[in-house]
mmCIF file of C-alpha atoms in Angstrom:
data_model
loop_
_atom_site.group_PDB
_atom_site.id
_atom_site.type_symbol
_atom_site.label_atom_id
_atom_site.label_comp_id
_atom_site.label_asym_id
_atom_site.label_seq_id
_atom_site.Cartn_x
_atom_site.Cartn_y
_atom_site.Cartn_z
ATOM 1 C CA UNK A 1168 17.593 19.465 -5.647
ATOM 2 C CA UNK A 1169 17.242 15.763 -5.217
ATOM 3 C CA UNK A 1170 20.021 13.712 -6.683
ATOM 4 C CA UNK A 1171 19.399 11.351 -9.581
ATOM 5 C CA UNK A 1172 21.448 8.175 -9.607
ATOM 6 C CA UNK A 1173 23.250 7.836 -12.883
ATOM 7 C CA UNK A 1174 24.911 4.527 -12.338
ATOM 8 C CA UNK A 1175 25.510 1.648 -10.003
ATOM 9 C CA UNK A 1176 28.327 2.911 -7.737
ATOM 10 C CA UNK A 1177 30.019 0.375 -5.443
ATOM 11 C CA UNK A 1178 28.546 2.072 -2.348
ATOM 12 C CA UNK A 1179 25.053 1.967 -3.798
ATOM 13 C CA UNK A 1180 25.424 -1.697 -4.745
ATOM 14 C CA UNK A 1181 26.599 -2.539 -1.224
ATOM 15 C CA UNK A 1182 23.656 -0.665 0.311
ATOM 16 C CA UNK A 1183 21.228 -2.607 -1.855
ATOM 17 C CA UNK A 1184 22.822 -5.918 -0.904
ATOM 18 C CA UNK A 1185 22.607 -5.018 2.801
ATOM 19 C CA UNK A 1186 18.971 -3.948 2.426
ATOM 20 C CA UNK A 1187 18.151 -7.179 0.595
ATOM 21 C CA UNK A 1188 19.872 -9.198 3.335
ATOM 22 C CA UNK A 1189 17.830 -7.390 6.020
ATOM 23 C CA UNK A 1190 14.652 -8.082 4.047
ATOM 24 C CA UNK A 1191 15.450 -11.812 3.906
ATOM 25 C CA UNK A 1192 16.135 -11.784 7.657
ATOM 26 C CA UNK A 1193 12.785 -10.097 8.318
ATOM 27 C CA UNK A 1194 11.046 -12.758 6.224
ATOM 28 C CA UNK A 1195 12.712 -15.520 8.242
ATOM 29 C CA UNK A 1196 11.740 -13.935 11.556
ATOM 30 C CA UNK A 1197 8.168 -13.438 10.327
ATOM 31 C CA UNK A 1198 7.874 -17.158 9.591
ATOM 32 C CA UNK A 1199 9.068 -18.059 13.098
ATOM 33 C CA UNK A 1200 6.930 -15.617 15.119
ATOM 34 C CA UNK A 1201 3.452 -16.758 16.141
ATOM 35 C CA UNK A 1202 1.328 -18.200 18.928
ATOM 36 C CA UNK A 1203 2.082 -21.739 17.810
ATOM 37 C CA UNK A 1204 5.740 -22.575 18.419
ATOM 38 C CA UNK A 1205 7.567 -23.213 15.190
ATOM 39 C CA UNK A 1206 11.208 -24.148 14.587
ATOM 40 C CA UNK A 1207 13.108 -24.990 11.444
ATOM 41 C CA UNK A 1208 14.284 -28.220 13.079
ATOM 42 C CA UNK A 1209 10.651 -29.386 12.967
ATOM 43 C CA UNK A 1210 10.723 -28.926 9.212
ATOM 44 C CA UNK A 1211 13.843 -31.042 8.875
ATOM 45 C CA UNK A 1212 12.149 -33.806 10.848
ATOM 46 C CA UNK A 1213 9.184 -33.638 8.427
ATOM 47 C CA UNK A 1214 6.687 -32.894 11.197
ATOM 48 C CA UNK A 1215 3.200 -32.760 9.699
ATOM 49 C CA UNK A 1216 2.075 -30.070 12.170
ATOM 50 C CA UNK A 1217 5.058 -27.894 11.317
ATOM 51 C CA UNK A 1218 4.484 -28.210 7.576
ATOM 52 C CA UNK A 1219 0.764 -27.473 7.990
ATOM 53 C CA UNK A 1220 1.529 -24.347 10.048
ATOM 54 C CA UNK A 1221 4.045 -23.178 7.466
ATOM 55 C CA UNK A 1222 1.979 -23.819 4.338
ATOM 56 C CA UNK A 1223 -1.506 -22.947 5.622
ATOM 57 C CA UNK A 1224 -0.705 -19.930 7.798
ATOM 58 C CA UNK A 1225 2.845 -18.551 7.948
ATOM 59 C CA UNK A 1226 3.654 -18.501 4.222
ATOM 60 C CA UNK A 1227 0.275 -17.000 3.162
ATOM 61 C CA UNK A 1228 0.736 -14.306 5.796
ATOM 62 C CA UNK A 1229 4.292 -13.556 4.665
ATOM 63 C CA UNK A 1230 3.282 -13.400 0.999
ATOM 64 C CA UNK A 1231 0.360 -11.102 1.845
ATOM 65 C CA UNK A 1232 2.626 -8.807 3.865
ATOM 66 C CA UNK A 1233 5.163 -8.549 1.059
ATOM 67 C CA UNK A 1234 2.601 -7.964 -1.681
ATOM 68 C CA UNK A 1235 0.618 -5.444 0.390
ATOM 69 C CA UNK A 1236 3.785 -3.506 1.252
ATOM 70 C CA UNK A 1237 4.981 -3.526 -2.346
ATOM 71 C CA UNK A 1238 1.564 -2.621 -3.746
ATOM 72 C CA UNK A 1239 0.785 0.232 -1.351
ATOM 73 C CA UNK A 1240 4.213 1.831 -1.727
ATOM 74 C CA UNK A 1241 3.958 1.649 -5.530
ATOM 75 C CA UNK A 1242 0.433 3.129 -5.343
ATOM 76 C CA UNK A 1243 1.853 6.044 -3.403
ATOM 77 C CA UNK A 1244 4.435 6.694 -6.125
ATOM 78 C CA UNK A 1245 1.818 6.667 -8.895
ATOM 79 C CA UNK A 1246 -0.526 9.054 -7.080
ATOM 80 C CA UNK A 1247 2.316 11.391 -6.179
ATOM 81 C CA UNK A 1248 3.332 11.617 -9.830
ATOM 82 C CA UNK A 1249 -0.228 12.173 -11.055
ATOM 83 C CA UNK A 1250 -1.178 14.751 -8.427
ATOM 84 C CA UNK A 1251 2.373 16.214 -8.391
ATOM 85 C CA UNK A 1252 2.389 16.267 -4.615
ATOM 86 C CA UNK A 1253 4.709 14.278 -2.329
ATOM 87 C CA UNK A 1254 2.165 14.028 0.491
ATOM 88 C CA UNK A 1255 -0.553 11.947 -1.170
ATOM 89 C CA UNK A 1256 -1.250 8.213 -1.086
ATOM 90 C CA UNK A 1257 -4.419 6.038 -1.036
ATOM 91 C CA UNK A 1258 -5.133 6.958 2.600
ATOM 92 C CA UNK A 1259 -4.872 10.709 1.939
ATOM 93 C CA UNK A 1260 -6.886 10.757 -1.287
ATOM 94 C CA UNK A 1261 -9.964 8.864 -0.106
ATOM 95 C CA UNK A 1262 -9.009 5.679 -1.977
ATOM 96 C CA UNK A 1263 -9.055 3.360 1.037
ATOM 97 C CA UNK A 1264 -12.372 4.730 2.288
ATOM 98 C CA UNK A 1265 -13.924 4.487 -1.177
ATOM 99 C CA UNK A 1266 -12.816 0.857 -1.462
ATOM 100 C CA UNK A 1267 -14.502 0.064 1.866
ATOM 101 C CA UNK A 1268 -17.691 1.750 0.677
ATOM 102 C CA UNK A 1269 -17.589 -0.249 -2.557
ATOM 103 C CA UNK A 1270 -17.184 -3.532 -0.669
ATOM 104 C CA UNK A 1271 -20.095 -2.625 1.583
ATOM 105 C CA UNK A 1272 -22.377 -1.831 -1.354
ATOM 106 C CA UNK A 1273 -21.458 -5.109 -3.079
ATOM 107 C CA UNK A 1274 -22.092 -7.114 0.108
ATOM 108 C CA UNK A 1275 -25.532 -5.591 0.564
ATOM 109 C CA UNK A 1276 -26.772 -5.611 -3.036
ATOM 110 C CA UNK A 1277 -24.658 -8.244 -4.800
ATOM 111 C CA UNK A 1278 -23.856 -10.747 -2.064
ATOM 112 C CA UNK A 1279 -24.290 -13.680 -4.440
ATOM 113 C CA UNK A 1280 -21.272 -12.651 -6.503
ATOM 114 C CA UNK A 1281 -18.837 -13.466 -3.695
ATOM 115 C CA UNK A 1282 -15.241 -12.260 -3.902
ATOM 116 C CA UNK A 1283 -15.619 -11.074 -7.509
ATOM 117 C CA UNK A 1284 -18.496 -8.792 -6.491
ATOM 118 C CA UNK A 1285 -16.485 -7.286 -3.645
ATOM 119 C CA UNK A 1286 -13.512 -6.771 -5.944
ATOM 120 C CA UNK A 1287 -15.627 -5.083 -8.601
ATOM 121 C CA UNK A 1288 -17.353 -2.824 -6.061
ATOM 122 C CA UNK A 1289 -14.101 -1.769 -4.428
ATOM 123 C CA UNK A 1290 -12.442 -1.219 -7.808
ATOM 124 C CA UNK A 1291 -15.213 0.965 -9.230
ATOM 125 C CA UNK A 1292 -15.627 3.112 -6.118
ATOM 126 C CA UNK A 1293 -11.874 3.532 -5.655
ATOM 127 C CA UNK A 1294 -11.381 4.497 -9.299
ATOM 128 C CA UNK A 1295 -14.211 7.041 -9.295
ATOM 129 C CA UNK A 1296 -13.113 8.467 -5.959
ATOM 130 C CA UNK A 1297 -9.475 8.897 -7.057
ATOM 131 C CA UNK A 1298 -10.496 10.559 -10.326
ATOM 132 C CA UNK A 1299 -12.830 12.937 -8.486
ATOM 133 C CA UNK A 1300 -10.084 13.837 -6.004
ATOM 134 C CA UNK A 1301 -7.695 14.720 -8.829
ATOM 135 C CA UNK A 1302 -10.366 16.945 -10.394
ATOM 136 C CA UNK A 1303 -10.831 18.736 -7.065
ATOM 137 C CA UNK A 1304 -7.089 19.322 -6.642
ATOM 138 C CA UNK A 1305 -6.666 20.636 -10.174
ATOM 139 C CA UNK A 1306 -9.700 22.894 -9.871
ATOM 140 C CA UNK A 1307 -8.526 24.378 -6.557
ATOM 141 C CA UNK A 1308 -4.823 25.183 -6.922
ATOM 142 C CA UNK A 1309 -3.082 25.182 -3.548
ATOM 143 C CA UNK A 1310 0.113 27.126 -2.910
ATOM 144 C CA UNK A 1311 0.867 25.062 0.185
ATOM 145 C CA UNK A 1312 1.550 21.425 -0.719
ATOM 146 C CA UNK A 1313 0.579 20.200 2.778
ATOM 147 C CA UNK A 1314 -3.012 21.355 2.207
ATOM 148 C CA UNK A 1315 -3.534 18.723 -0.505
ATOM 149 C CA UNK A 1316 -3.397 15.685 1.836
ATOM 150 C CA UNK A 1317 -5.460 17.631 4.385
ATOM 151 C CA UNK A 1318 -8.204 18.013 1.774
ATOM 152 C CA UNK A 1319 -7.771 14.319 0.965
ATOM 153 C CA UNK A 1320 -8.190 13.315 4.605
ATOM 154 C CA UNK A 1321 -11.362 15.408 4.834
ATOM 155 C CA UNK A 1322 -12.606 13.841 1.608
ATOM 156 C CA UNK A 1323 -11.865 10.372 2.970
ATOM 157 C CA UNK A 1324 -13.624 11.204 6.241
ATOM 158 C CA UNK A 1325 -16.782 12.104 4.316
ATOM 159 C CA UNK A 1326 -16.643 8.805 2.398
ATOM 160 C CA UNK A 1327 -16.024 6.894 5.622
ATOM 161 C CA UNK A 1328 -18.985 8.603 7.294
ATOM 162 C CA UNK A 1329 -21.224 7.702 4.349
ATOM 163 C CA UNK A 1330 -20.052 4.090 4.540
ATOM 164 C CA UNK A 1331 -20.679 3.857 8.288
ATOM 165 C CA UNK A 1332 -24.138 5.404 8.000
ATOM 166 C CA UNK A 1333 -24.981 3.024 5.150
ATOM 167 C CA UNK A 1334 -23.688 0.072 7.189
ATOM 168 C CA UNK A 1335 -25.721 1.186 10.204
ATOM 169 C CA UNK A 1336 -28.879 1.355 8.100
ATOM 170 C CA UNK A 1337 -28.297 -2.186 6.840
ATOM 171 C CA UNK A 1338 -27.231 -3.740 10.160
ATOM 172 C CA UNK A 1339 -23.646 -4.282 8.983
ATOM 173 C CA UNK A 1340 -21.727 -1.798 11.115
ATOM 174 C CA UNK A 1341 -20.017 -4.506 13.171
ATOM 175 C CA UNK A 1342 -19.009 -6.405 10.028
ATOM 176 C CA UNK A 1343 -17.497 -3.244 8.616
ATOM 177 C CA UNK A 1344 -15.222 -2.725 11.624
ATOM 178 C CA UNK A 1345 -12.905 -5.389 10.234
ATOM 179 C CA UNK A 1346 -12.020 -3.105 7.315
ATOM 180 C CA UNK A 1347 -11.189 -0.075 9.454
ATOM 181 C CA UNK A 1348 -7.809 -1.430 10.552
ATOM 182 C CA UNK A 1349 -5.553 -3.721 8.585
ATOM 183 C CA UNK A 1350 -5.195 -7.154 10.160
ATOM 184 C CA UNK A 1351 -3.173 -10.109 8.850
ATOM 185 C CA UNK A 1352 -4.178 -12.513 11.612
ATOM 186 C CA UNK A 1353 -6.993 -13.984 9.497
ATOM 187 C CA UNK A 1354 -4.861 -14.611 6.428
ATOM 188 C CA UNK A 1355 -4.779 -18.351 5.745
ATOM 189 C CA UNK A 1356 -4.535 -20.583 2.712
ATOM 190 C CA UNK A 1357 -7.603 -20.246 0.496
ATOM 191 C CA UNK A 1358 -8.592 -16.787 1.790
ATOM 192 C CA UNK A 1359 -5.879 -14.460 0.518
ATOM 193 C CA UNK A 1360 -5.185 -15.352 -3.124
ATOM 194 C CA UNK A 1361 -6.881 -12.237 -4.531
ATOM 195 C CA UNK A 1362 -3.870 -10.243 -3.342
ATOM 196 C CA UNK A 1363 -1.814 -11.843 -6.134
ATOM 197 C CA UNK A 1364 -3.487 -9.326 -8.469
ATOM 198 C CA UNK A 1365 -0.909 -6.861 -7.166
ATOM 199 C CA UNK A 1366 1.889 -8.664 -9.038
ATOM 200 C CA UNK A 1367 0.817 -7.690 -12.598
ATOM 201 C CA UNK A 1368 0.024 -4.168 -11.373
ATOM 202 C CA UNK A 1369 3.576 -3.750 -10.077
ATOM 203 C CA UNK A 1370 5.034 -5.154 -13.304
ATOM 204 C CA UNK A 1371 2.977 -2.713 -15.393
ATOM 205 C CA UNK A 1372 4.062 0.155 -13.157
ATOM 206 C CA UNK A 1373 7.699 -0.753 -13.706
ATOM 207 C CA UNK A 1374 7.209 -0.992 -17.481
ATOM 208 C CA UNK A 1375 5.642 2.497 -17.504
ATOM 209 C CA UNK A 1376 7.946 3.914 -14.821
ATOM 210 C CA UNK A 1377 9.751 6.318 -17.150
ATOM 211 C CA UNK A 1378 6.439 7.632 -18.462
ATOM 212 C CA UNK A 1379 5.058 8.132 -14.941
ATOM 213 C CA UNK A 1380 8.215 10.095 -14.100
ATOM 214 C CA UNK A 1381 7.467 12.435 -17.014
ATOM 215 C CA UNK A 1382 3.802 12.674 -15.958
ATOM 216 C CA UNK A 1383 5.084 14.028 -12.646
ATOM 217 C CA UNK A 1384 6.621 16.962 -14.556
ATOM 218 C CA UNK A 1385 3.194 18.167 -15.627
ATOM 219 C CA UNK A 1386 0.767 17.874 -18.531
ATOM 220 C CA UNK A 1387 2.578 20.421 -20.695
ATOM 221 C CA UNK A 1388 5.922 18.657 -20.420
ATOM 222 C CA UNK A 1389 4.397 15.205 -20.984
ATOM 223 C CA UNK A 1390 2.479 16.365 -24.070
ATOM 224 C CA UNK A 1391 5.534 18.126 -25.525
ATOM 225 C CA UNK A 1392 7.446 14.839 -25.250
ATOM 226 C CA UNK A 1393 4.769 13.002 -27.217
ATOM 227 C CA UNK A 1394 2.990 11.244 -24.343
ATOM 228 C CA UNK A 1395 -0.775 10.998 -23.964
ATOM 229 C CA UNK A 1396 -1.154 12.546 -20.509
ATOM 230 C CA UNK A 1397 -4.807 11.594 -19.988
ATOM 231 C CA UNK A 1398 -4.272 7.957 -20.978
ATOM 232 C CA UNK A 1399 -1.290 7.611 -18.629
ATOM 233 C CA UNK A 1400 -3.246 9.249 -15.820
ATOM 234 C CA UNK A 1401 -6.132 6.845 -16.379
ATOM 235 C CA UNK A 1402 -3.762 3.883 -16.446
ATOM 236 C CA UNK A 1403 -2.192 5.006 -13.187
ATOM 237 C CA UNK A 1404 -5.582 5.317 -11.500
ATOM 238 C CA UNK A 1405 -6.585 1.818 -12.656
ATOM 239 C CA UNK A 1406 -3.343 0.353 -11.293
ATOM 240 C CA UNK A 1407 -3.944 2.102 -7.970
ATOM 241 C CA UNK A 1408 -7.605 1.041 -7.801
ATOM 242 C CA UNK A 1409 -6.854 -2.653 -8.448
ATOM 243 C CA UNK A 1410 -4.018 -2.693 -5.900
ATOM 244 C CA UNK A 1411 -5.937 -0.872 -3.174
ATOM 245 C CA UNK A 1412 -9.024 -3.049 -3.723
ATOM 246 C CA UNK A 1413 -6.950 -6.232 -3.434
ATOM 247 C CA UNK A 1414 -5.348 -5.096 -0.177
ATOM 248 C CA UNK A 1415 -8.580 -3.895 1.438
ATOM 249 C CA UNK A 1416 -10.456 -7.085 0.515
ATOM 250 C CA UNK A 1417 -7.669 -9.307 1.859
ATOM 251 C CA UNK A 1418 -6.468 -7.542 5.025
ATOM 252 C CA UNK A 1419 -8.257 -4.193 5.380
ATOM 253 C CA UNK A 1420 -7.015 -0.609 5.263
ATOM 254 C CA UNK A 1421 -3.337 0.140 5.985
ATOM 255 C CA UNK A 1422 -2.358 3.835 6.076
ATOM 256 C CA UNK A 1423 0.875 5.782 5.453
ATOM 257 C CA UNK A 1424 2.938 3.080 3.690
ATOM 258 C CA UNK A 1425 2.394 4.681 0.288
ATOM 259 C CA UNK A 1426 3.321 8.074 1.688
ATOM 260 C CA UNK A 1427 6.469 7.556 3.719
ATOM 261 C CA UNK A 1428 8.284 4.936 1.618
ATOM 262 C CA UNK A 1429 8.484 6.870 -1.705
ATOM 263 C CA UNK A 1430 9.547 10.046 0.102
ATOM 264 C CA UNK A 1431 12.297 8.355 2.093
ATOM 265 C CA UNK A 1432 13.623 6.572 -1.002
ATOM 266 C CA UNK A 1433 13.529 9.818 -3.019
ATOM 267 C CA UNK A 1434 15.610 11.576 -0.366
ATOM 268 C CA UNK A 1435 18.478 9.134 -0.829
ATOM 269 C CA UNK A 1436 18.089 7.781 -4.374
ATOM 270 C CA UNK A 1437 16.355 10.509 -6.384
ATOM 271 C CA UNK A 1438 13.122 10.608 -8.371
ATOM 272 C CA UNK A 1439 13.872 8.462 -11.421
ATOM 273 C CA UNK A 1440 11.279 5.708 -11.005
ATOM 274 C CA UNK A 1441 12.988 3.342 -13.429
ATOM 275 C CA UNK A 1442 15.879 3.081 -10.951
ATOM 276 C CA UNK A 1443 14.112 3.613 -7.638
ATOM 277 C CA UNK A 1444 10.940 1.537 -8.083
ATOM 278 C CA UNK A 1445 12.592 -1.776 -7.043
ATOM 279 C CA UNK A 1446 14.014 -0.036 -3.956
ATOM 280 C CA UNK A 1447 10.606 1.448 -3.151
ATOM 281 C CA UNK A 1448 8.949 -1.964 -3.479
ATOM 282 C CA UNK A 1449 11.554 -3.667 -1.256
ATOM 283 C CA UNK A 1450 11.386 -0.864 1.321
ATOM 284 C CA UNK A 1451 7.588 -0.954 1.446
ATOM 285 C CA UNK A 1452 7.579 -4.698 2.074
ATOM 286 C CA UNK A 1453 10.301 -4.374 4.732
ATOM 287 C CA UNK A 1454 8.546 -1.585 6.638
ATOM 288 C CA UNK A 1455 5.273 -3.505 6.615
ATOM 289 C CA UNK A 1456 7.100 -6.589 7.925
ATOM 290 C CA UNK A 1457 8.569 -4.485 10.750
ATOM 291 C CA UNK A 1458 5.115 -3.096 11.611
ATOM 292 C CA UNK A 1459 3.663 -6.614 11.611
ATOM 293 C CA UNK A 1460 6.422 -8.022 13.835
ATOM 294 C CA UNK A 1461 5.982 -5.132 16.254
ATOM 295 C CA UNK A 1462 2.250 -5.797 16.476
ATOM 296 C CA UNK A 1463 2.791 -9.521 17.068
ATOM 297 C CA UNK A 1464 5.482 -9.114 19.747
ATOM 298 C CA UNK A 1465 4.480 -6.058 21.792
ATOM 299 C CA UNK A 1466 1.575 -7.859 23.552
ATOM 300 C CA UNK A 1467 2.562 -11.460 22.793
ATOM 301 C CA UNK A 1468 0.696 -13.834 22.537
ATOM 302 C CA UNK A 1469 -1.980 -11.269 21.626
ATOM 303 C CA UNK A 1470 -1.705 -9.270 18.419
ATOM 304 C CA UNK A 1471 -2.077 -5.557 17.709
ATOM 305 C CA UNK A 1472 -3.666 -4.930 14.268
ATOM 306 C CA UNK A 1473 -1.088 -3.783 11.755
ATOM 307 C CA UNK A 1474 -3.256 -0.776 10.940
ATOM 308 C CA UNK A 1475 -2.391 0.646 14.373
ATOM 309 C CA UNK A 1476 1.339 -0.056 14.232
ATOM 310 C CA UNK A 1477 1.566 1.268 10.661
ATOM 311 C CA UNK A 1478 -0.330 4.418 11.668
ATOM 312 C CA UNK A 1479 2.002 5.033 14.644
ATOM 313 C CA UNK A 1480 5.215 4.454 12.715
ATOM 314 C CA UNK A 1481 3.881 6.185 9.619
ATOM 315 C CA UNK A 1482 2.752 9.243 11.567
ATOM 316 C CA UNK A 1483 6.201 9.711 13.105
ATOM 317 C CA UNK A 1484 7.938 9.238 9.773
ATOM 318 C CA UNK A 1485 5.447 11.607 8.107
ATOM 319 C CA UNK A 1486 6.490 14.336 10.540
ATOM 320 C CA UNK A 1487 10.125 13.567 9.701
ATOM 321 C CA UNK A 1488 9.417 13.858 5.960
ATOM 322 C CA UNK A 1489 7.599 17.179 6.424
ATOM 323 C CA UNK A 1490 10.497 18.497 8.506
ATOM 324 C CA UNK A 1491 13.024 17.500 5.830
ATOM 325 C CA UNK A 1492 10.870 19.000 3.076
ATOM 326 C CA UNK A 1493 10.634 22.343 4.867
ATOM 327 C CA UNK A 1494 14.421 22.596 5.236
#
């Protein structure tokens, strides 16, 4: 059985301090890496170019990376508790593909609404898609837990095919390609602020963390403890839909973060979300920073979309998680 942390042991406190230090280091490196040369000495000399690069490009990108990593990893936790399966996340439940379809529909039919129209379309489609996936999983009870994300990937593939066909019919297939892989290269001041919606979603998740932990024990257990299972499930789906929509609108689809981070944290720190949620959030942001740095450095000065680096790293870590689960 997985171990639940019951207190702040010295070793655990040291590990958290080290992890926090590494996160701060990753943030500093992220601010320095880029096509335009940037040094902290330029900041001290009050160079206008250096300050413009920092404020208009590097800081928005860093903030977007942190919030996207935190949001996607927290989304993975919520879905795993609701579905009661450790192998689900927005990418394996059709949520990312539904959000892309919602954005496409809003662009074609409600283009005058701007960013609010895209947000509403992505939110509605993601929410409906996630609810429908949960109904499918509960109707068809699988004995093998690995089959659940397989069904989710097939479900997402159908939604993606519908979106591509719809985009082809409306001459928007090329425009849609930007949502297929996450990319932070276009994040600049004035074009990323919608991602701040993730902050209240994460706060709400933390406030309801204990309840989501009980939801993961099943409807019978949650009801016997006096919780409204359906209301908590609906709340969780709304939190996931808002977070996923914000990420997809800002940077595109990023797979696997919500799957690997909660599983790795649970292996070492247990399943009590009230204690592990801050670690999950910090780990998700750190892993996304590593993926971003890898994509910016491997072909420097060119950049590999973070969707590719996250898929490569996430796929390898997914195999590791499956191997550990089978032991």
